[in-house]
Tab-separated table of C-alpha atoms and ligand atoms in Angstrom:
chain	number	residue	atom	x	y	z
A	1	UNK	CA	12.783	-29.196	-51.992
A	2	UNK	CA	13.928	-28.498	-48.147
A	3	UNK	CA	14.933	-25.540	-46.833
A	4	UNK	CA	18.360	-25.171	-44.833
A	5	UNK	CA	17.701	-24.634	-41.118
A	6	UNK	CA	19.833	-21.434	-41.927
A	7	UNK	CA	16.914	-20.821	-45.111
A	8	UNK	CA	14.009	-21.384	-42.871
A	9	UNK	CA	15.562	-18.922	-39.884
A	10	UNK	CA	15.638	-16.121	-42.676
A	11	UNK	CA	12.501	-16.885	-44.265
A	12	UNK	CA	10.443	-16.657	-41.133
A	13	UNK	CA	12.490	-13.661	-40.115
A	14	UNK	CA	11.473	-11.371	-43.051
A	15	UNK	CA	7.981	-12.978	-42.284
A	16	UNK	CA	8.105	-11.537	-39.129
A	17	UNK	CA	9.178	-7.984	-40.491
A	18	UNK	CA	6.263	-8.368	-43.413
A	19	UNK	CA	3.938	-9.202	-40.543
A	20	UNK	CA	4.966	-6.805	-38.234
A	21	UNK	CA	4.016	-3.653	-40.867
A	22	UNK	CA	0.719	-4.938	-40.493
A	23	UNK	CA	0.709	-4.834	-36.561
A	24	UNK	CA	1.279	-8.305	-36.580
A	25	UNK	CA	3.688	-10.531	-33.894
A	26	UNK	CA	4.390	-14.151	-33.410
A	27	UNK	CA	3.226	-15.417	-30.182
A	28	UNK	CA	5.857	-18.363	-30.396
A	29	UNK	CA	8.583	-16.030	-29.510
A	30	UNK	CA	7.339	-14.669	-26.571
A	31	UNK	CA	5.148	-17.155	-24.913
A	32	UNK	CA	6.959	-18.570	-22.187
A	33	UNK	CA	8.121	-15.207	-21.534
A	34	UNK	CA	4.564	-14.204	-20.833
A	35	UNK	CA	2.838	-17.347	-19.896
A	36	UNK	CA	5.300	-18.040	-16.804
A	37	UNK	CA	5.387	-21.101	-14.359
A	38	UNK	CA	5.649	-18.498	-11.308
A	39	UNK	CA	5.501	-14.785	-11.162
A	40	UNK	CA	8.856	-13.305	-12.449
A	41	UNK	CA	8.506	-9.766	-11.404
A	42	UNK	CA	10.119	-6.310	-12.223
A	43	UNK	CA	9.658	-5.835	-8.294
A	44	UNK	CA	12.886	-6.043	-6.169
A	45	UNK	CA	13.005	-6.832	-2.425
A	46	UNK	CA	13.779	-2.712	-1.277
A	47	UNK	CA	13.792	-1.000	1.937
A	48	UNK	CA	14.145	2.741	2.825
A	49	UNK	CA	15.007	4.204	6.606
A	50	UNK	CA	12.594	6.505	8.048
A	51	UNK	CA	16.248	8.534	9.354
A	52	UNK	CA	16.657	9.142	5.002
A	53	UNK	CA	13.034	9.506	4.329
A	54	UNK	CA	12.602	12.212	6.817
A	55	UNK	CA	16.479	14.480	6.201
A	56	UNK	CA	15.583	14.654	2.186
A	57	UNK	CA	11.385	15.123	3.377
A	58	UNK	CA	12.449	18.040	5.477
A	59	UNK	CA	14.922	19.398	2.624
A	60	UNK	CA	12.227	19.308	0.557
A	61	UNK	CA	10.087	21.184	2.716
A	62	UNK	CA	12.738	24.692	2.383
A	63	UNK	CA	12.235	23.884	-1.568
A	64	UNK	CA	8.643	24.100	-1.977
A	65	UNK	CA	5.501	24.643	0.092
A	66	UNK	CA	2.227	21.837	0.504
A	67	UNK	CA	0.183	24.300	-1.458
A	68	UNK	CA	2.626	24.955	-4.468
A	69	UNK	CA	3.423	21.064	-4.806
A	70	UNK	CA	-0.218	20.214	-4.326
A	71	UNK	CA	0.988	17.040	-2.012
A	72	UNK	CA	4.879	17.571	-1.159
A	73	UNK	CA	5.516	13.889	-1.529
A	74	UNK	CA	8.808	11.945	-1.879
A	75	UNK	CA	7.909	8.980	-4.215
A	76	UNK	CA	8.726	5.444	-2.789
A	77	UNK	CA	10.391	3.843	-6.096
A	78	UNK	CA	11.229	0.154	-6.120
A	79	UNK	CA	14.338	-0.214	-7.633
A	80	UNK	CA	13.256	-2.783	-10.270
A	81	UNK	CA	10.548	-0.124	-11.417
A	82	UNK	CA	12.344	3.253	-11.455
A	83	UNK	CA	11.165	6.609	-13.806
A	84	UNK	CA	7.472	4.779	-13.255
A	85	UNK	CA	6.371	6.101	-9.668
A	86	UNK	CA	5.748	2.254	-8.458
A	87	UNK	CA	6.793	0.564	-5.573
A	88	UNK	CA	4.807	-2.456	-6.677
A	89	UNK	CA	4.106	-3.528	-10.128
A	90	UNK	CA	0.616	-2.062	-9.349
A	91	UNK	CA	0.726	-0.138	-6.475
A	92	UNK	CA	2.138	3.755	-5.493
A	93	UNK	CA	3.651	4.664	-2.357
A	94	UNK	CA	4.951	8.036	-1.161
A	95	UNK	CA	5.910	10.001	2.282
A	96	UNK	CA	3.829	13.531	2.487
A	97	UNK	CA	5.319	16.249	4.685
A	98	UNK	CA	2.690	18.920	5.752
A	99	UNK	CA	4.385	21.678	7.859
A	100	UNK	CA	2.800	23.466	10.851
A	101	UNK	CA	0.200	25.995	9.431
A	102	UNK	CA	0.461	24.404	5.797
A	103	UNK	CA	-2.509	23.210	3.587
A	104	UNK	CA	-2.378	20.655	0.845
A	105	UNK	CA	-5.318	22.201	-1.347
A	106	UNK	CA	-8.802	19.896	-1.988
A	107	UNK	CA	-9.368	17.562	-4.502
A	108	UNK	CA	-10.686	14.284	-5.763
A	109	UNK	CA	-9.403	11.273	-8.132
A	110	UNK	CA	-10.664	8.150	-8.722
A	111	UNK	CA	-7.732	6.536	-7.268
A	112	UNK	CA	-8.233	5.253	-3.922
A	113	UNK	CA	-5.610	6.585	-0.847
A	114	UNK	CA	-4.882	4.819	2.075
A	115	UNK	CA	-2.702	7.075	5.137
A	116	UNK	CA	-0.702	5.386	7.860
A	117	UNK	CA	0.766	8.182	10.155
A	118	UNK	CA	4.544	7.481	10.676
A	119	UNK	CA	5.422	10.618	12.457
A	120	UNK	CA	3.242	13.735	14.626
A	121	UNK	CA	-0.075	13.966	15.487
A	122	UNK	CA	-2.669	16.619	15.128
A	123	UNK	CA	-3.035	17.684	11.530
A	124	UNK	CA	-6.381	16.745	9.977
A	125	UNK	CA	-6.968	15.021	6.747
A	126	UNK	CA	-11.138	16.289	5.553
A	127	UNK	CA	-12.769	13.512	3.978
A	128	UNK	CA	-16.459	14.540	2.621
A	129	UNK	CA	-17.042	17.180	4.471
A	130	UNK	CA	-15.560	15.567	7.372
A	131	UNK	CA	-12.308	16.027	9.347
A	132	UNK	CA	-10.138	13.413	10.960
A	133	UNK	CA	-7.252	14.300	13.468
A	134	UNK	CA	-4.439	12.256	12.710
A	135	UNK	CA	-2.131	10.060	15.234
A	136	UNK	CA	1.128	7.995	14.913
A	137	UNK	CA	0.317	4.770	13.651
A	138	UNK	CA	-3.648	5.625	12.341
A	139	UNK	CA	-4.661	4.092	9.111
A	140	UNK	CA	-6.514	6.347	7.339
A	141	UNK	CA	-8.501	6.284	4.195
A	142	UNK	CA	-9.512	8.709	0.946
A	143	UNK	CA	-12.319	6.656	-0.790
A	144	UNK	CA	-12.367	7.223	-4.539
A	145	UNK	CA	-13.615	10.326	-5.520
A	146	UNK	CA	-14.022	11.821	-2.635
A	147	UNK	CA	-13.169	15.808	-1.993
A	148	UNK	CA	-9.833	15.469	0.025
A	149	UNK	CA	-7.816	18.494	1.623
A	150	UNK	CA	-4.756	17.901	4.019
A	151	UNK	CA	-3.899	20.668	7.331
A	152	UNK	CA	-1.559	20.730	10.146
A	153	UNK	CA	-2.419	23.087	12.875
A	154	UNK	CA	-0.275	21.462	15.560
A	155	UNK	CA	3.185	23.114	16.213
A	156	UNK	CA	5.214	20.227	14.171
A	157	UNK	CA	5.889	18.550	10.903
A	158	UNK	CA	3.585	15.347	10.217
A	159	UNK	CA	4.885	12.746	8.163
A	160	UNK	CA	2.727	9.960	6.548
A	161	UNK	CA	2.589	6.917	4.453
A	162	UNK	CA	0.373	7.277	1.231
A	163	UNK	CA	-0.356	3.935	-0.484
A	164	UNK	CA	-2.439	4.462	-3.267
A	165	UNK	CA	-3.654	1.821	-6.701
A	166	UNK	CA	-2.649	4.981	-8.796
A	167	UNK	CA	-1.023	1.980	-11.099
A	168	UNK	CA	-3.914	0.039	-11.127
A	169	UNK	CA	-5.861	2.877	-12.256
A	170	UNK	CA	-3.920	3.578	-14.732
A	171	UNK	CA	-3.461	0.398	-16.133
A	172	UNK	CA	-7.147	0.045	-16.506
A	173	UNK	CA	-7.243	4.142	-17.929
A	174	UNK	CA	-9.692	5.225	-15.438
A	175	UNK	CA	-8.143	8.035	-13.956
A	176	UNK	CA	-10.043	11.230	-13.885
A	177	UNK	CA	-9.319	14.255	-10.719
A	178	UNK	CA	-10.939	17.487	-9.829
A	179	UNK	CA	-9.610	20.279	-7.903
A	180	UNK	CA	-12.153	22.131	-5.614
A	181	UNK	CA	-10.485	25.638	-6.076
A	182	UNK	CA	-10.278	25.842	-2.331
A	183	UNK	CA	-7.353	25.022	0.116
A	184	UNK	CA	-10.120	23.601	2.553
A	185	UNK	CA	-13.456	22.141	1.780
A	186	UNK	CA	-16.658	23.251	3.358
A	187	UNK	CA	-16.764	20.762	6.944
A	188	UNK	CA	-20.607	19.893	7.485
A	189	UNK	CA	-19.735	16.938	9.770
A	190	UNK	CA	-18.820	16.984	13.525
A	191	UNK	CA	-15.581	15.484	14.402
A	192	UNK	CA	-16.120	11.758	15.198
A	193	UNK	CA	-19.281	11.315	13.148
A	194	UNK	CA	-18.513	8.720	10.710
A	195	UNK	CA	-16.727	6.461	13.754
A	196	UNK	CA	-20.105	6.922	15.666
A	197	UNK	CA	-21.931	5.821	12.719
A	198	UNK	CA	-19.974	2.880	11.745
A	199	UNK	CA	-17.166	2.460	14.293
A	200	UNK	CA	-19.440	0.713	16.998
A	201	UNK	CA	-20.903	-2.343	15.443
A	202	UNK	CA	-24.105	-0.696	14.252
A	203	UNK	CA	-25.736	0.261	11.161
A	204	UNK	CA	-28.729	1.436	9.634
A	205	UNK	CA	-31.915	-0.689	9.375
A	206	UNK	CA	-31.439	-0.366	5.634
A	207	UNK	CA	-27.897	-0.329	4.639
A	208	UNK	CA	-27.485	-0.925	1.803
A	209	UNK	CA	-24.438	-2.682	0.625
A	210	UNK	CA	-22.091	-0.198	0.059
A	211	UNK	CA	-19.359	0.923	-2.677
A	212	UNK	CA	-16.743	-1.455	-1.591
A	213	UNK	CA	-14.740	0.899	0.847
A	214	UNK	CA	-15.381	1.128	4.486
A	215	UNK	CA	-17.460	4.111	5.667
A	216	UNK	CA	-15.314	4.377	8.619
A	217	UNK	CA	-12.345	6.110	7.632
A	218	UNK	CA	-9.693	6.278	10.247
A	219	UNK	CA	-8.443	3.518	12.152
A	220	UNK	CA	-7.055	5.254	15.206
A	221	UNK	CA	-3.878	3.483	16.360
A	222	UNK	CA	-4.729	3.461	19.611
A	223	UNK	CA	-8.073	1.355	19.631
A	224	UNK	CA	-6.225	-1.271	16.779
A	225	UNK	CA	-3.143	-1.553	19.485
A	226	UNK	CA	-5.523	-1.785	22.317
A	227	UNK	CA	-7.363	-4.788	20.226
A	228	UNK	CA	-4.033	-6.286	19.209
A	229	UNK	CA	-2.394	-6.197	23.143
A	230	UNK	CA	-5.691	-7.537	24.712
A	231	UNK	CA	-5.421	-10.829	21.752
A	232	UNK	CA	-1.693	-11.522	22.676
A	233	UNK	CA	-2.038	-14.828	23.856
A	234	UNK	CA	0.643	-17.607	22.633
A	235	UNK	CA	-2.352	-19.968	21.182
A	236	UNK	CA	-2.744	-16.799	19.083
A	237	UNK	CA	0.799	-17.165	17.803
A	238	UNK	CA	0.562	-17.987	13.938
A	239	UNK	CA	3.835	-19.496	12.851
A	240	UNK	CA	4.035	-17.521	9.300
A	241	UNK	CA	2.386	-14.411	10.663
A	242	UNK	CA	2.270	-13.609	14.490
A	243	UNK	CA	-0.856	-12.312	15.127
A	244	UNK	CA	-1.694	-10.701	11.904
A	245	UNK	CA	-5.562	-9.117	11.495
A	246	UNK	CA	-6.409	-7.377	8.514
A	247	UNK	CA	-8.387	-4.203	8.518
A	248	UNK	CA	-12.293	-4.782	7.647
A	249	UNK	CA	-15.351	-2.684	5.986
A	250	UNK	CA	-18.436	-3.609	8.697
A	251	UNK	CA	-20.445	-3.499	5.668
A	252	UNK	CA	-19.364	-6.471	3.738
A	253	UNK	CA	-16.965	-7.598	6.012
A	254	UNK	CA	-14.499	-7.762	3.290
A	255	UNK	CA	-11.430	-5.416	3.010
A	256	UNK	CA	-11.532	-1.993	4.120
A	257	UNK	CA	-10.600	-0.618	0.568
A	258	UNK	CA	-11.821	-2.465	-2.925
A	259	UNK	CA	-7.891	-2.476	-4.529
A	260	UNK	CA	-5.992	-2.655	-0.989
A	261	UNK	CA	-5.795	-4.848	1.624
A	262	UNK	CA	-4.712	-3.504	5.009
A	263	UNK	CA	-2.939	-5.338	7.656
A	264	UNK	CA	-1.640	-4.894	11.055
A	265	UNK	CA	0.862	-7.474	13.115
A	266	UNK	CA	2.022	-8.276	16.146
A	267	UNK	CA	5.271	-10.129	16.367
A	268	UNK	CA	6.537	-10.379	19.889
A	269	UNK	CA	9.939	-9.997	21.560
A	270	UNK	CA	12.269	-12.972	19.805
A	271	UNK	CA	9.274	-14.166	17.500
A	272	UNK	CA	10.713	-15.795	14.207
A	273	UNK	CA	8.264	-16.069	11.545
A	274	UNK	CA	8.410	-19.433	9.699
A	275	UNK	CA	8.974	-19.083	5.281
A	276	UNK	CA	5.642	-17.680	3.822
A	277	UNK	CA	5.395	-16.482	0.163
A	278	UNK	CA	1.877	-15.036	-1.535
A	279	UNK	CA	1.044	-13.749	-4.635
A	280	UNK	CA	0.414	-10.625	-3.068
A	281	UNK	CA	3.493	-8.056	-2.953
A	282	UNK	CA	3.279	-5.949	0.054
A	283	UNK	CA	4.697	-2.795	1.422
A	284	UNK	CA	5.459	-3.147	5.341
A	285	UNK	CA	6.130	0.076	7.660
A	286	UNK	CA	7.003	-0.997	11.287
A	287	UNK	CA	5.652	1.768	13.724
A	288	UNK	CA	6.454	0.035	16.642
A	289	UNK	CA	10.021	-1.899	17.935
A	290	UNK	CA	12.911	-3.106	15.705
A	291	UNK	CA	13.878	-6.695	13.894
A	292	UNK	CA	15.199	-8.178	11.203
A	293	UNK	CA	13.689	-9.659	7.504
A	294	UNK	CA	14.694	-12.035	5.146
A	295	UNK	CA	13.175	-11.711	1.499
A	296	UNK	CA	14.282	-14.485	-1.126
A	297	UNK	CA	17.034	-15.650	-1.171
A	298	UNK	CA	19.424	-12.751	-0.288
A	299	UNK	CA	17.842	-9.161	1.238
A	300	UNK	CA	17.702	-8.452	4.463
A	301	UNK	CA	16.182	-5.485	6.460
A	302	UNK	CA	17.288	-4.681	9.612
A	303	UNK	CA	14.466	-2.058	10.331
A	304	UNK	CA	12.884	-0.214	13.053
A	305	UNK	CA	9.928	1.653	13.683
A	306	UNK	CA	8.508	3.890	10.784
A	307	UNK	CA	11.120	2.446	7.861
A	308	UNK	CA	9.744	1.009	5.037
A	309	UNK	CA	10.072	-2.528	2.990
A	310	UNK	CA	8.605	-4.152	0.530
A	311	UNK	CA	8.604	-8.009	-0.356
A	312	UNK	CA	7.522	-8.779	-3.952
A	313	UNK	CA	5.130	-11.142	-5.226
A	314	UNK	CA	6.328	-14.890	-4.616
A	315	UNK	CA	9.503	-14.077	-2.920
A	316	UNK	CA	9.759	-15.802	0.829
A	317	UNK	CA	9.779	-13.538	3.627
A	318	UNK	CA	10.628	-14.317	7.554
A	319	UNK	CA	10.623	-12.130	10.146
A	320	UNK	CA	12.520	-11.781	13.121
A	321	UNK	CA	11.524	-9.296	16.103
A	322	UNK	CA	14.317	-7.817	18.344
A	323	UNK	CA	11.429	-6.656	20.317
A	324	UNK	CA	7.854	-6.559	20.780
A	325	UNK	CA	7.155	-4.815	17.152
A	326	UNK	CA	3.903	-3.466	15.202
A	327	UNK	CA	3.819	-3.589	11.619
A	328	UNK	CA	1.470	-2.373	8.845
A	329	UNK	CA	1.084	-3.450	5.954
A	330	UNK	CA	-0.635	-3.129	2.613
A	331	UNK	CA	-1.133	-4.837	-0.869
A	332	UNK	CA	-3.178	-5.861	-4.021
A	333	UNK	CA	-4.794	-8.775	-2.241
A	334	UNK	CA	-8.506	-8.246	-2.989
A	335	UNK	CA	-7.899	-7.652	-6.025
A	336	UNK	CA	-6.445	-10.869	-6.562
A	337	UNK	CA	-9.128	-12.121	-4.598
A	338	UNK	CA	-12.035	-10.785	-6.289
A	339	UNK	CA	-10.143	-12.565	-9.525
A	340	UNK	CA	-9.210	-15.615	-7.908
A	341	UNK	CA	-5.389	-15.355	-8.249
A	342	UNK	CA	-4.322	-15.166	-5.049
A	343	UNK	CA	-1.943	-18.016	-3.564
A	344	UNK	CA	-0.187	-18.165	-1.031
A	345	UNK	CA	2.595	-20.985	0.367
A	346	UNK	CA	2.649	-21.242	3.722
A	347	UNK	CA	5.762	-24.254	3.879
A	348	UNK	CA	3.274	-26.512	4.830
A	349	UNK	CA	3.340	-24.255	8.027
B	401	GTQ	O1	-2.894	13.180	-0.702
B	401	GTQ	O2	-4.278	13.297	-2.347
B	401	GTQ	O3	0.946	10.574	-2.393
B	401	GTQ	O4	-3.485	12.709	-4.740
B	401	GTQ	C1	-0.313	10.996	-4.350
B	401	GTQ	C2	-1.451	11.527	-4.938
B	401	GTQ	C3	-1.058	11.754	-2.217
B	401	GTQ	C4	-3.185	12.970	-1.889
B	401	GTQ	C5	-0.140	11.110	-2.998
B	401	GTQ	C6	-2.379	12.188	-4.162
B	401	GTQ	C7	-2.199	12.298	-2.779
């Protein structure tokens, strides 16, 4: 006896419902959905102006105070990913606002933060019992599980970038967060101390080999675009990234955070990048000039300094500068390196 086509497509549908009581799917229905050729991300090519950012930030700032929202923070959400507080499929970004004479009150989380000062200078981020001053343009970072209590005792709003692997985290269920009780934590180190430590190519006789994020924990802008200004040479020129350096923990060497990889790039006055795709979606914020960039097939960005845009994983992206511009940049790349997934396509550049 043979079944119908018509017999059999009914048959192995009530299997599936039988099955399915028990908990029970077919992996021949979904397998090339989830076993894919290339990434097919949720993640959309999106870009936000600093000029938007900054009117609804400032709104927001007559709605609520630092203290009462813990961290007033307008949630970067890519468009592909709303309701889920993503701007990557695995990574968080957000733009705090801490007012003259605010606090944003101390507290810890396993999730790692990463700062990058888009506008003022003079607040102070407290890291450990340790305070940083914050400039335009410093990358800053809040190692997991560390005590962590925002100020801003200058005379004018500050505005930052927070990147954090809150996605990550909680994809893995790991999350657990503290508060201190206190708007500031108790500062036992001098200003400075951690950069003298770690910032000048020494360490101790017996480091030992860390917990995978760098004990130096502000990158001031002005030392990285000192660095980047005395390198400009046009041997230096790569054709897919300008002069691109990433940001490095002198104890390994490796990235400065264990989930993020930091980046900062040069492209000068009528540079065109050449195609370059990489597993790696990443989050760019210009702090310095204006250009133009190309993602896939069809989004472009005309930004400037401090907007925000981010290329998804495996979508090309080529960059044109208008003039001599400074980006930063973040993504998941050591974590795909530490699992060996990373690839990137370079167009044989
Ligand atoms: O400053 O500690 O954007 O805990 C999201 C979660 C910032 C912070 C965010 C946070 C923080």
């Amino acid at each position: 006896m043979t079944a119908s086509s018509g017999d059999r497509t009914s048959e192995r549908e009530a299997f599936y419902d039988r099955i399915s009581t028990k908990n029970l799917t077919p992996l021949w229905l979904s397998l090339a959905e989830l076993v894919t050729p290339e990434p097919r991300s949720q993640c959309r090519p999106a870009s936000w102006q600093f000029a938007d950012i900054r009117a609804a930030m400032m709104e927001a700032g007559g709605l609520i105070t630092a203290k009462e929202a813990e961290r007033r923070v307008l949630v970067l959400e890519n468009p592909g990913l709303r309701g889920q507080s993503k701007i990557t499929t695995d990574l968080y970004a957000g733009v705090q606002l801490v007012l003259p004479g605010e606090v944003a009150p101390a507290h810890r989380h396993t999730q790692t933060a990463l700062r990058f000062v888009l506008e003022g200078s003079g607040a102070y981020t407290a890291v450990d019992g340790e305070r940083t001053i914050m400039h335009e343009g410093d990358f800053i970072i809040t190692p997991p599980m560390t005590w962590h209590d925002h100020g801003n005792e200058s005379d004018a709003p500050i505005f930052w970038l927070d990147g954090l692997d809150i996605p990550v985290v909680q994809f893995l269920d790991a999350s657990f967060a503290e508060h201190m009780g206190e708007d500031m934590q108790p500062i036992t180190k001098p200003l400075g101390d951690s950069d003298f430590r770690y910032g000048a190519n020494l360490l101790p006789i017996d480091q030992a080999r860390g917990s995978g994020t760098s004990p130096v924990f502000n990158y001031p802008y002005a030392r990285t675009r000192e660095a980047l200004e005395r390198m400009r040479r046009a041997e230096a020129w790569d054709p897919c990234h300008g002069l691109k350096m990433r940001f490095s923990n002198p104890v390994s060497g490796g990235h400065a955070m264990a989930t993020m990889g930091t980046f900062i790039q040069l492209l000068p006055k009528d540079f065109s990048t050449s195609a370059y795709r990489s597993t790696d979606a990443t989050i760019f914020a210009p702090i310095e000039g204006r250009g133009r960039t190309f993602i896939g097939d069809d989004f472009v960005v005309d930004w400037q300094k401090r907007d925000v845009f981010v290329v998804p994983s495996w979508k090309k992206v080529r960059h044109e500068a208008a003039e001599d511009s400074v980006l930063f940049s973040f993504s998941d790349r050591p974590i795909q390196e530490a699992l060996n997934l990373f690839r990137e396509d370079r167009g044989n550049a």
